[in-house]
Coordinates of C-alpha atoms in Angstrom, one line a residue:
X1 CA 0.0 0.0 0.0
X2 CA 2.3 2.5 1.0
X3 CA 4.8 1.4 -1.9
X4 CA 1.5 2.3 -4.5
X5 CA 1.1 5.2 -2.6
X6 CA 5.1 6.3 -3.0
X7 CA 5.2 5.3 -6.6
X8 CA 1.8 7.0 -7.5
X9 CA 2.9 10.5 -5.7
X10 CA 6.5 10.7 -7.7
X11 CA 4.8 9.8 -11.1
X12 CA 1.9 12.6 -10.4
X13 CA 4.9 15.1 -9.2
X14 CA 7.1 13.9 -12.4
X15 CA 4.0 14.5 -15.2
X16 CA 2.4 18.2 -13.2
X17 CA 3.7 20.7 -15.1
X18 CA 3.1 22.9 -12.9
X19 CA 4.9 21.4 -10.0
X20 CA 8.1 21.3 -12.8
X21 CA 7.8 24.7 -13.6
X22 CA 7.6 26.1 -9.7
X23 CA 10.3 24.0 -9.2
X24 CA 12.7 24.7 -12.3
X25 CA 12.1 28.6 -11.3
X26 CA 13.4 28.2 -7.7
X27 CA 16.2 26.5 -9.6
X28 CA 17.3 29.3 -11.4
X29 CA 16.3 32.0 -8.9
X30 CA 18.8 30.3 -6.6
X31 CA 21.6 28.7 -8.9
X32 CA 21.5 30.1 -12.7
X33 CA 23.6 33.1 -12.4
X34 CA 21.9 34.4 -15.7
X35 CA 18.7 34.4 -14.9
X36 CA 17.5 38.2 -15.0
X37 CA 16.0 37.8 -11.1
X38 CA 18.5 36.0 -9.2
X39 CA 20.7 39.2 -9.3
X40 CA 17.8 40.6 -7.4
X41 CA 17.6 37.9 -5.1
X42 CA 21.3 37.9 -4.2
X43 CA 20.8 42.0 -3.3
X44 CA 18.0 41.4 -1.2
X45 CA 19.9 38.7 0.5
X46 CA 23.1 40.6 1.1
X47 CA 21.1 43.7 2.6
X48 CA 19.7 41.3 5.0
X49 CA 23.2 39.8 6.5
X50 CA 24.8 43.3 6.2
X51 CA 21.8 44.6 8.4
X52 CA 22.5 41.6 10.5
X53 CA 25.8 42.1 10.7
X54 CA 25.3 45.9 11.5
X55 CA 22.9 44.8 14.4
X56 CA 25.0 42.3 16.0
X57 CA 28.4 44.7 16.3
X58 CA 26.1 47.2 17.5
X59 CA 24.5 45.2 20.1
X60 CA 28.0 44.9 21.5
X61 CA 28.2 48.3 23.4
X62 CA 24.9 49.5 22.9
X63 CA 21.4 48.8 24.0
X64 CA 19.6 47.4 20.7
X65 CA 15.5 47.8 20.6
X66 CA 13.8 44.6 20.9
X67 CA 12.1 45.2 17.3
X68 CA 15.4 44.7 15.7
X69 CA 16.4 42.1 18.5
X70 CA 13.3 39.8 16.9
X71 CA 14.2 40.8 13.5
X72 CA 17.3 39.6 13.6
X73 CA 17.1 36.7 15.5
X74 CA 13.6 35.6 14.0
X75 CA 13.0 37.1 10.9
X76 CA 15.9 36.6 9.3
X77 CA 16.5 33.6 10.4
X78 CA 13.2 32.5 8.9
X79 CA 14.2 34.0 5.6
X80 CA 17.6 31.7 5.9
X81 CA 15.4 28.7 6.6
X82 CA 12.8 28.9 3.6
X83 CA 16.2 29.4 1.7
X84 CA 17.9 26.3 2.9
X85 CA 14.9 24.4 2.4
X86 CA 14.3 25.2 -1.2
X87 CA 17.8 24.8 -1.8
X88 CA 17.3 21.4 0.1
X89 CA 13.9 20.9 -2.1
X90 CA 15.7 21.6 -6.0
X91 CA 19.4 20.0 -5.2
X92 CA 17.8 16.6 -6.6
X93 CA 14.9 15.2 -8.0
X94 CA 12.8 12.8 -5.8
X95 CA 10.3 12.1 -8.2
X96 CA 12.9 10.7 -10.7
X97 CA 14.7 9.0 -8.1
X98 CA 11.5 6.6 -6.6
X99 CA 10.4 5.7 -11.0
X100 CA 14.1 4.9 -11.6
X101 CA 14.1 2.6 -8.8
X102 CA 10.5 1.5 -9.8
X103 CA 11.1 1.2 -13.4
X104 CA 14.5 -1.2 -12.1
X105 CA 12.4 -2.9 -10.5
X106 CA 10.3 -3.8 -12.7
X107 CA 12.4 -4.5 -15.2
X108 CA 13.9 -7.1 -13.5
X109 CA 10.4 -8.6 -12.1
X110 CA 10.2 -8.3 -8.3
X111 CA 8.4 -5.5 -6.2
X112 CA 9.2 -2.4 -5.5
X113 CA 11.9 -1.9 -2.8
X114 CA 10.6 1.5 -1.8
X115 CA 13.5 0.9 1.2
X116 CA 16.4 1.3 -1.6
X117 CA 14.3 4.5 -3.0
X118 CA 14.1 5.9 -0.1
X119 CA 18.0 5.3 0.9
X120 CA 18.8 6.7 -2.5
X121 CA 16.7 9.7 -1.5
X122 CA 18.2 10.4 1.7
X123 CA 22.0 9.5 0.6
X124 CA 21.1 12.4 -2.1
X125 CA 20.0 14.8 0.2
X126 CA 22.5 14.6 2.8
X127 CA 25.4 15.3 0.4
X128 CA 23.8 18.5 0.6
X129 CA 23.3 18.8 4.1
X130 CA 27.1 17.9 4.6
X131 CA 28.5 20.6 2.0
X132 CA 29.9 23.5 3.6
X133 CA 27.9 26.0 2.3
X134 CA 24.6 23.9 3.8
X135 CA 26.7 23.9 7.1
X136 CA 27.3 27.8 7.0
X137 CA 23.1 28.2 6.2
X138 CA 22.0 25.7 9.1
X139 CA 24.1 28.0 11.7
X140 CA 22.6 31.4 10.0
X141 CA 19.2 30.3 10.7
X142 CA 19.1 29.3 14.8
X143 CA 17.2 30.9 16.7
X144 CA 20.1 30.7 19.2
X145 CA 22.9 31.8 17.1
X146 CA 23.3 35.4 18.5
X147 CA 23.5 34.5 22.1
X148 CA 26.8 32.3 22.0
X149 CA 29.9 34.3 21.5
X150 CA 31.6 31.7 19.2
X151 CA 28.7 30.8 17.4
X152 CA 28.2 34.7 16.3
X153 CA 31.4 34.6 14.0
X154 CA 29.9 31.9 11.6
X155 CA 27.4 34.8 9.9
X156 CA 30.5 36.2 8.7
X157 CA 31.3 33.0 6.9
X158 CA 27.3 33.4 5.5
X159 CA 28.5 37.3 4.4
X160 CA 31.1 35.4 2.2
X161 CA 28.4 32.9 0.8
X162 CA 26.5 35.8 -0.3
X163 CA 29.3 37.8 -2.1
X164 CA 29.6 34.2 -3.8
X165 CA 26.8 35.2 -5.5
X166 CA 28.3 37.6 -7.5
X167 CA 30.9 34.8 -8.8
X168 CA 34.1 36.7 -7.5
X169 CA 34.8 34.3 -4.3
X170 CA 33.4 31.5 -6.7
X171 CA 36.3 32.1 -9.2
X172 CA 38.5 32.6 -6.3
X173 CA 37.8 29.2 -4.6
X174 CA 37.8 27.6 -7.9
X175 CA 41.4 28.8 -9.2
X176 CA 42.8 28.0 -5.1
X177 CA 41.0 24.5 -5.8
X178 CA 43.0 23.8 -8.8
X179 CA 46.2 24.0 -6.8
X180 CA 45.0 21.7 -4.1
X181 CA 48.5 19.4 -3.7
X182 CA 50.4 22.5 -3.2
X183 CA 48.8 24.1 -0.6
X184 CA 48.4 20.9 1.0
X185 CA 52.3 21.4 0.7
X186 CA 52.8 24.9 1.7
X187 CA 50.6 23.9 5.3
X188 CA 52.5 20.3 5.9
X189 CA 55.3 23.3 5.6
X190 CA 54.4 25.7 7.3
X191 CA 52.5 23.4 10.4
X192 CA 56.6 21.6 11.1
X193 CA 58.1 24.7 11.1
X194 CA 55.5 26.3 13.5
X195 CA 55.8 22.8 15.8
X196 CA 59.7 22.8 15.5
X197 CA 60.1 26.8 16.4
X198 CA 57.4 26.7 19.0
X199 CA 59.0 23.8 20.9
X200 CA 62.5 25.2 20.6
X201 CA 61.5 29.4 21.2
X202 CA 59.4 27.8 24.4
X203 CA 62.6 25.7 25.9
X204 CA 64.6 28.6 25.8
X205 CA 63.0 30.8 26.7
X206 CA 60.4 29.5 29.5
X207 CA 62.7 29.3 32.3
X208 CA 63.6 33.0 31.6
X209 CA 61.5 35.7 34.2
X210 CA 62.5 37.8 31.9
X211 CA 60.6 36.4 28.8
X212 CA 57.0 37.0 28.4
X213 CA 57.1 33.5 26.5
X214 CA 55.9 31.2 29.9
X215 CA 53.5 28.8 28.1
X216 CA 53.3 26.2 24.7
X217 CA 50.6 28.0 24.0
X218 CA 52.3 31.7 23.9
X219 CA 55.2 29.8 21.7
X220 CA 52.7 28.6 19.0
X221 CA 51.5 32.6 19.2
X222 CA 54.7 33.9 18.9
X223 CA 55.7 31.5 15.9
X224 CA 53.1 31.7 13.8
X225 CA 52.8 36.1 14.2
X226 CA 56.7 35.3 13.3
X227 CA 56.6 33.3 10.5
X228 CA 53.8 35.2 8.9
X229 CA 56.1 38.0 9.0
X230 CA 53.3 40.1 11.4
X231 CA 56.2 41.0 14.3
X232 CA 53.6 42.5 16.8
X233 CA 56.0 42.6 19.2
X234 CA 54.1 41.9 22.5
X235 CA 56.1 38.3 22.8
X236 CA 60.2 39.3 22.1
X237 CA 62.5 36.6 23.0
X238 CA 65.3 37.6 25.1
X239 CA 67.9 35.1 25.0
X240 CA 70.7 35.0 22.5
X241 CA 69.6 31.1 21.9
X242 CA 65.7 32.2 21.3
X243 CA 67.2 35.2 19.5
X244 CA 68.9 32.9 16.5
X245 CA 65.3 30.4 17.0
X246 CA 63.7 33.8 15.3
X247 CA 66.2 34.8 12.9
X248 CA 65.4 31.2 11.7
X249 CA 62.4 31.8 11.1
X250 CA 61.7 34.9 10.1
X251 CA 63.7 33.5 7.0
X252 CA 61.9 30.7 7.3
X253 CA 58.7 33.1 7.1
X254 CA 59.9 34.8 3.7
X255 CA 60.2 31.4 2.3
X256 CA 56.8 30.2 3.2
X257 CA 55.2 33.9 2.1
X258 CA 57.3 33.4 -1.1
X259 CA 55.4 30.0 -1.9
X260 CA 52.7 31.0 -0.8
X261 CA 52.6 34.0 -3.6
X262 CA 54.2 32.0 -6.0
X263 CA 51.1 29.4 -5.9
X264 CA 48.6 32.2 -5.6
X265 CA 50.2 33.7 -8.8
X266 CA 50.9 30.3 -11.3
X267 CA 46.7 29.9 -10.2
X268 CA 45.7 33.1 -11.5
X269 CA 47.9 32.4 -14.7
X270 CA 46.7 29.6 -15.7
X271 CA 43.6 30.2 -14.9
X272 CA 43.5 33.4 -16.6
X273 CA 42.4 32.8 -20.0
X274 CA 39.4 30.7 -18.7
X275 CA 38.4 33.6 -16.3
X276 CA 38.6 35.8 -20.1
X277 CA 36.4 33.4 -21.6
X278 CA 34.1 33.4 -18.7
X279 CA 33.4 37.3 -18.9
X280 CA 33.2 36.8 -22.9
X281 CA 30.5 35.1 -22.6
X282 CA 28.7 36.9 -19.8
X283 CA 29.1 39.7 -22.2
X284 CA 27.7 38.0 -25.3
X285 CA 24.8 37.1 -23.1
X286 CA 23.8 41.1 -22.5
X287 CA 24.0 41.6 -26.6
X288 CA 20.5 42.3 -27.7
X289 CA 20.8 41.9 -31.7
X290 CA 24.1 40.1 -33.5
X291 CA 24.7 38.7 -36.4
X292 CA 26.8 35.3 -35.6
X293 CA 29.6 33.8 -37.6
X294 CA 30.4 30.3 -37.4
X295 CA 34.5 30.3 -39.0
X296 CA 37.2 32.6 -38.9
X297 CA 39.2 33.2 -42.5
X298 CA 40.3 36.5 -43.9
X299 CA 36.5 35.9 -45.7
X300 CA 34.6 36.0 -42.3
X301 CA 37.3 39.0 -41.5
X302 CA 35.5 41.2 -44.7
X303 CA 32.4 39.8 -43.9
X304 CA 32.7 41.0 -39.9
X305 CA 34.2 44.2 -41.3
X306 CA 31.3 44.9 -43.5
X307 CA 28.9 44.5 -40.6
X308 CA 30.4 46.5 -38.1
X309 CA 31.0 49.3 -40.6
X310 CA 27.2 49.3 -41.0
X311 CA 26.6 49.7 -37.1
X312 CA 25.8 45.9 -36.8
X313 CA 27.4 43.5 -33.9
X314 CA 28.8 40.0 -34.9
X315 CA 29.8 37.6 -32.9
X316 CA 32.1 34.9 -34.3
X317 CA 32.5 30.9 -33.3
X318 CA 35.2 29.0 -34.0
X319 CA 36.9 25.9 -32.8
X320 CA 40.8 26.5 -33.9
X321 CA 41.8 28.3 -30.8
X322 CA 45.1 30.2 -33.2
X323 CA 42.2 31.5 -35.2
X324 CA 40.2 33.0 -32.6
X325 CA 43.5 34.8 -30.8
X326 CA 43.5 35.9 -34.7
X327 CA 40.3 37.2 -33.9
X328 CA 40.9 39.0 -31.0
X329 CA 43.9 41.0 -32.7
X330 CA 41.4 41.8 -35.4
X331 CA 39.5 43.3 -33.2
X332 CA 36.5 41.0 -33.0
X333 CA 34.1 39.4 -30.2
X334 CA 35.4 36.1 -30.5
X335 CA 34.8 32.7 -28.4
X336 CA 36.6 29.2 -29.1
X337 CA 33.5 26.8 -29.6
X338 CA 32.4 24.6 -32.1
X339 CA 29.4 26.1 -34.6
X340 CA 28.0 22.5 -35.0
X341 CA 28.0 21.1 -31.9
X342 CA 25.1 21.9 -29.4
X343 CA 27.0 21.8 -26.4
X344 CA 28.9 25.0 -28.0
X345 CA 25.5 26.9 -27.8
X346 CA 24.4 25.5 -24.4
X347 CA 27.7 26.5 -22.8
X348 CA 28.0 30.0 -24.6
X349 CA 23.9 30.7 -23.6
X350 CA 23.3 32.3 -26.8
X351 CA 19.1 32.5 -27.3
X352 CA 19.2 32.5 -31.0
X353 CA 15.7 32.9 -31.4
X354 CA 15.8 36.2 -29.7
X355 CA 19.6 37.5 -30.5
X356 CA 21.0 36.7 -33.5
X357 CA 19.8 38.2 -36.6
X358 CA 20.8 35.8 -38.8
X359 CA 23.7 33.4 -39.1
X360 CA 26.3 33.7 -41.6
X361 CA 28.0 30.3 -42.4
X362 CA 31.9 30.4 -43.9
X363 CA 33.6 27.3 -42.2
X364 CA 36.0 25.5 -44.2
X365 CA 33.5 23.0 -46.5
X366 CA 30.3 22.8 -47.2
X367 CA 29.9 19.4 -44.7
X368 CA 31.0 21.4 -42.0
X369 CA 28.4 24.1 -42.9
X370 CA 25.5 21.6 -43.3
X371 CA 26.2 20.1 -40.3
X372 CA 26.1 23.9 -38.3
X373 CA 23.1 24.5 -40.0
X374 CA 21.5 21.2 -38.8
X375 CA 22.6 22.2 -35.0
X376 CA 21.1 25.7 -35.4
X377 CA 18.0 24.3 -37.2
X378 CA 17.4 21.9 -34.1
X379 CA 17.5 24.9 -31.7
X380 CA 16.0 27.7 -34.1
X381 CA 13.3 26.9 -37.0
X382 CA 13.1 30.0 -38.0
X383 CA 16.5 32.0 -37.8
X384 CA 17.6 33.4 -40.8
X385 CA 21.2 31.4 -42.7
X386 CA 22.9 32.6 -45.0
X387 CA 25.9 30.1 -46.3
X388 CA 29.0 30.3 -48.7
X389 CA 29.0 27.4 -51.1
X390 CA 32.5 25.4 -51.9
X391 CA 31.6 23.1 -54.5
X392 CA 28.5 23.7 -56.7
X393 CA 27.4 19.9 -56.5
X394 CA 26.8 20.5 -52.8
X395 CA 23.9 23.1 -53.1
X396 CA 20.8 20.8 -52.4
X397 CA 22.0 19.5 -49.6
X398 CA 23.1 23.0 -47.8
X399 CA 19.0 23.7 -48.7
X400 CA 17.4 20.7 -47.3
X401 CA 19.7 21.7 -44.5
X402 CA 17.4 24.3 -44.0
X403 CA 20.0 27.3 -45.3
X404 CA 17.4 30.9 -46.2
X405 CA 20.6 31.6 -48.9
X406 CA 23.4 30.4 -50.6
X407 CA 26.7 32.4 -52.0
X408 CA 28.7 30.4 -54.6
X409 CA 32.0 33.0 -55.4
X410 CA 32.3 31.1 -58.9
X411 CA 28.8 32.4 -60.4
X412 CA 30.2 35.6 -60.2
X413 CA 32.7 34.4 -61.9
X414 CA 31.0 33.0 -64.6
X415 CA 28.3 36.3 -65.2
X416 CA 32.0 37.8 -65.5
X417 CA 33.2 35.4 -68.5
X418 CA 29.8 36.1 -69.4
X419 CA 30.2 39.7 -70.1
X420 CA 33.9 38.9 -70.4
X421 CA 33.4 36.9 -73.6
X422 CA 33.4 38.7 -77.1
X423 CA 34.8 41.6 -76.2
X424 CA 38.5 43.2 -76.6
X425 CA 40.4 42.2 -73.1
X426 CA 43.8 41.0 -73.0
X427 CA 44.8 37.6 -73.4
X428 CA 47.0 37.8 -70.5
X429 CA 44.1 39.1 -68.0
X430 CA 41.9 35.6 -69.1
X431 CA 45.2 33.5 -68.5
X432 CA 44.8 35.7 -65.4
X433 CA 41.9 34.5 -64.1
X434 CA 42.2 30.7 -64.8
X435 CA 46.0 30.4 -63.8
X436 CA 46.4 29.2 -59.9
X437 CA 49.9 30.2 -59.6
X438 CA 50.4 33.3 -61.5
X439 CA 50.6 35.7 -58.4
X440 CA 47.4 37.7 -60.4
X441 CA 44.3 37.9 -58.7
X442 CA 40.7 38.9 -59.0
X443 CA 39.0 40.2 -56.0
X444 CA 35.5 41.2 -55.1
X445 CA 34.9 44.3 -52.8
X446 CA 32.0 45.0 -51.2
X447 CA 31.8 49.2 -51.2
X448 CA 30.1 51.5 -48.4
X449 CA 29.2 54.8 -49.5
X450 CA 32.1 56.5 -49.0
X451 CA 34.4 53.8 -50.6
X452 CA 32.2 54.1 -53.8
X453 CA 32.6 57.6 -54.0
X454 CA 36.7 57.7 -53.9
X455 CA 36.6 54.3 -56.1
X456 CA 37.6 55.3 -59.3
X457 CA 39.8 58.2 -57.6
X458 CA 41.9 56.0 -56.4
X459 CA 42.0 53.7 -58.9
X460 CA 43.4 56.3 -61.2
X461 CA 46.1 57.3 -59.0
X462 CA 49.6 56.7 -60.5
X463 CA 50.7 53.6 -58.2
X464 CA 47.4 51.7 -59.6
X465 CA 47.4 52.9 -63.5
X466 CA 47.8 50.2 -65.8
X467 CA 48.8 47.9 -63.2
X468 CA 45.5 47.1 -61.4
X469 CA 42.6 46.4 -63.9
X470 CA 38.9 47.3 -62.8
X471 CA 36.9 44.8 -64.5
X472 CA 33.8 45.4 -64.0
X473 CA 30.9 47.3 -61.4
X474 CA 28.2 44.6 -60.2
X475 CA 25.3 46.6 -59.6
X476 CA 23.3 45.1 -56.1
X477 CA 20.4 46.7 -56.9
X478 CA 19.8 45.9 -60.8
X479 CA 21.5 41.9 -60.6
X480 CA 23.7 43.4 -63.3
X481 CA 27.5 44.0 -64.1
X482 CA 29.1 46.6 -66.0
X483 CA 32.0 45.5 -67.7
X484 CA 34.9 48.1 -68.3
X485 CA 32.8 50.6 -66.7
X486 CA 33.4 54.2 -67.6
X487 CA 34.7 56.4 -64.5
X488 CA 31.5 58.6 -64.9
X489 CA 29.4 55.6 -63.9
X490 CA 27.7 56.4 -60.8
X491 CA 28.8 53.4 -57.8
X492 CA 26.1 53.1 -55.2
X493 CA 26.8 52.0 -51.7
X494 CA 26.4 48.2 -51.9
X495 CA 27.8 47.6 -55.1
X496 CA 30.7 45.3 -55.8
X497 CA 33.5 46.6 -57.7
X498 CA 35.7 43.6 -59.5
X499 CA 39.5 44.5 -60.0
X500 CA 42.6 42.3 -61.0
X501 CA 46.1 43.0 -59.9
X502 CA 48.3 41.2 -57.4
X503 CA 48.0 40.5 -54.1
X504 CA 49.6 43.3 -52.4
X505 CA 48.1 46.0 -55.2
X506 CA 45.0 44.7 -54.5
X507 CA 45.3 45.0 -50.5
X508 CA 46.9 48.6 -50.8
X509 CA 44.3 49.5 -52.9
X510 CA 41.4 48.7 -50.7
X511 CA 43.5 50.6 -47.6
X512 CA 44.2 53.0 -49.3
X513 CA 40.6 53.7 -50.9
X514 CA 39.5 52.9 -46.9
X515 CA 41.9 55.5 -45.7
X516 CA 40.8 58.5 -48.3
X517 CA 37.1 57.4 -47.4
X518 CA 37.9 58.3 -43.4
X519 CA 39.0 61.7 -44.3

């Protein structure tokens, strides 16, 4: 009966949605640092221990009233409870825990143990009452916890909780954490030399009435104010014997200190770029409307360029760590994930349905592009994609991958040849344009209004004449090109103007046509 009853109760809790969604908003209210109220939450709750606080030094010397006697001691502590106990409530899931063991049981035909569920449950539950944080809650909320003089240091430890909130002593424990075995060294260390000096200062020094050193206790006082390198001064030993006991260790001291920052510092290092990351994406998080690209190549560079020189903001994924440092130099919002994984967008908490404008595809091949366009599909139905396509063969499946638009460079191309073909262009400009390894390029560029008003200026400057060719003018808004256009022709901002010239012509060209259009 009661094993029905058990079983029945977790499957109702397990199917209410409503249940679920109290639950899963207590979650995030109280763990998910990005949800929009739990910075509110963690205000309120600081106010509370600071006024706590504030009440119980105050109480010290002065005569409190009893009103803020009972709201400390009651109140508050009632606010700490219902806090430990949702925290207690949403660490695990009960519900799942009694139909997994169900559901085992089942499976393997016998009855229902509800003993082993209910083991499970508590074994689950009191690795949360046994964390330290849960320790530091349980002492906040007795009743009793102001009227011990010990006890009354342990809110201090919940101030500190609090402040955790705001992920600065979270990043602090973590990077101290990853150095465990060293300062596990540094206090086996520090703990002999504090036993060895204590022992030592104290036999020569306890038989002195001069010395103020008379008990162990004072000895382990005075060595570990010395070896800290604190020197108070109210224990001085007075012996030439306990004399060279603290020039010991006061080197002794420097030494510990020294490893002490050394550890402290090789933390912070390598921790450092993770800590980067960390506020990367915190800052991604607050940016309202991007346009996100997934691969970093001197193509995504233009295409970034082109965006931000229109007022957009782009945010760029890509898995080759070299490439997104080559990001960062370029001045770009960078993070080191991988476009077609879902993990990548889980870990990064990019809402694409509400952030990105649309997503701009230029990884290396078109697999890698269908595949990124599957992942954002699965999370967004509806987000705009835009893709370049590698090989033409590969166009149906980047559109059954769900992909708005598709780019393929060589049409261009080809309505070039097309306009190209029949009339009176060098010989050498069409060997040009089919030869791999003649240094001789052609090169699209995308022109801004400015840029299209200085381009023919600057192509007719004396470093460019008859050594950099301008093709031809695409015009956006007609689908047309202009072969050999005259310089009178009128470029719009949007256009695409095709030129053909070596490498480094080309790239001085386009700074150079950047720079006049800045002035």
């Amino acid at each position: 009966m009661f094993s029905q009853w058990m079983v029945g109760i977790a499957f109702f809790l397990h199917a209410s949605s409503r249940y679920r969604h109290v639950k899963k908003f207590f979650h995030n209210l109280l763990e998910n640092p990005s949800y929009p109220y739990k910075k509110f939450f963690d205000y309120t709750m600081m106010v509370l221990i600071i006024i706590s606080v504030y009440i119980l030094i105050l109480h010290v010397k002065h005569d409190v009233s009893p009103k803020w006697i009972f709201f400390n001691n009651y109140v508050v502590s009632f606010i700490f409870f219902i806090e430990y106990l949702l925290r207690l409530w949403i660490f695990s899931d009960t519900s799942k825990i009694v139909i997994e063991q169900y559901e085992h049981d089942v499976f393997i035909q016998r009855r229902f143990n509800y003993f082993d569920a209910f083991r499970s449950i508590v074994k689950n539950k009191l690795s949360f009452v046994t964390s330290t944080s849960a320790i530091i809650d349980m002492l906040a909320i007795m009743p009793f916890f102001h009227e011990f003089r010990i006890l009354r240091v342990f809110i201090l430890f919940r101030v500190f909780k609090l402040f955790r909130y705001s992920r600065s002593l979270t990043q602090l424990v973590s990077i101290l954490s990853s150095k465990k075995f060293e300062i596990f060294t540094l206090g086996i260390f520090a703990t002999v030399i504090i036993m060895v000096s204590s022992v030592l200062i104290y036999v020569m020094e306890a038989h002195n009435p001069e010395s103020k050193i008379n008990t162990l206790f004072d000895a382990v006082y005075w060595s570990v104010v010395t070896i800290f390198t604190v020197g108070y001064g109210d224990f001085v030993p007075v012996t030439d014997e306990g004399r060279i006991v603290a020039m010991a260790i006061i080197v002794a001291g420097i030494a510990v200190i020294s490893f002490a920052t050394s550890i402290v510092v090789s933390a912070f290092t390598e921790k450092l770029d993770e800590i980067k990351e960390e506020k990367l994406i915190d800052d991604v998080g607050k940016i309202d409307q991007f346009y996100l690209i997934c691969g970093y190549s001197p193509l995504s560079a233009e295409v970034a360029r082109q965006f931000i020189r229109h007022g957009n903001k782009i945010v760029i994924l890509e898995r080759d760590k070299e490439k997104v440092q080559q990001a960062h130099k370029d001045g770009f919002t960078a993070l080191a994930y991988d476009s077609g994984s879902l993990h990548s967008y889980k870990a990064i908490k990019i809402d694409i349905p509400t952030q990105v404008k649309a997503v701009i595809l230029l990884r290396d091949s078109d697999v890698l592009n269908v595949y990124t366009a599957l992942t954002i599909r699965e999370i967004s139905p509806t987000v705009i994609l835009l893709s370049i396509l590698h090989q033409d063969e590969n166009r149906r499946k980047l559109s059954l991958a769900g992909i708005n638009e598709v780019v393929y460079t060589q049409e261009l191309i080809g309505l070039i040849s097309k306009e190209v073909s029949g009339r009176p262009v060098a010989f050498e400009v069409i060997h040009a344009l089919r030869s791999e390894n003649s240094g001789v390029f052609i090169e699209e560029i995308g022109l801004d209004r400015m840029m299209a008003e200085r381009f023919f200026e600057v192509a007719r400057l004396p470093l460019f004449y008859k050594r950099l060719i301008v093709l031809g003018i695409y015009k956006t808004s007609e689908s047309k090109f202009l072969f050999n256009p005259s310089t009178d022709l009128t470029i719009n901002e949007g256009d695409v103007g095709i030129v053909i010239a070596t490498r480094s012509l080309i790239d001085e060209f386009k700074t150079l046509m950047y720079q006049k259009g800045k002035k």
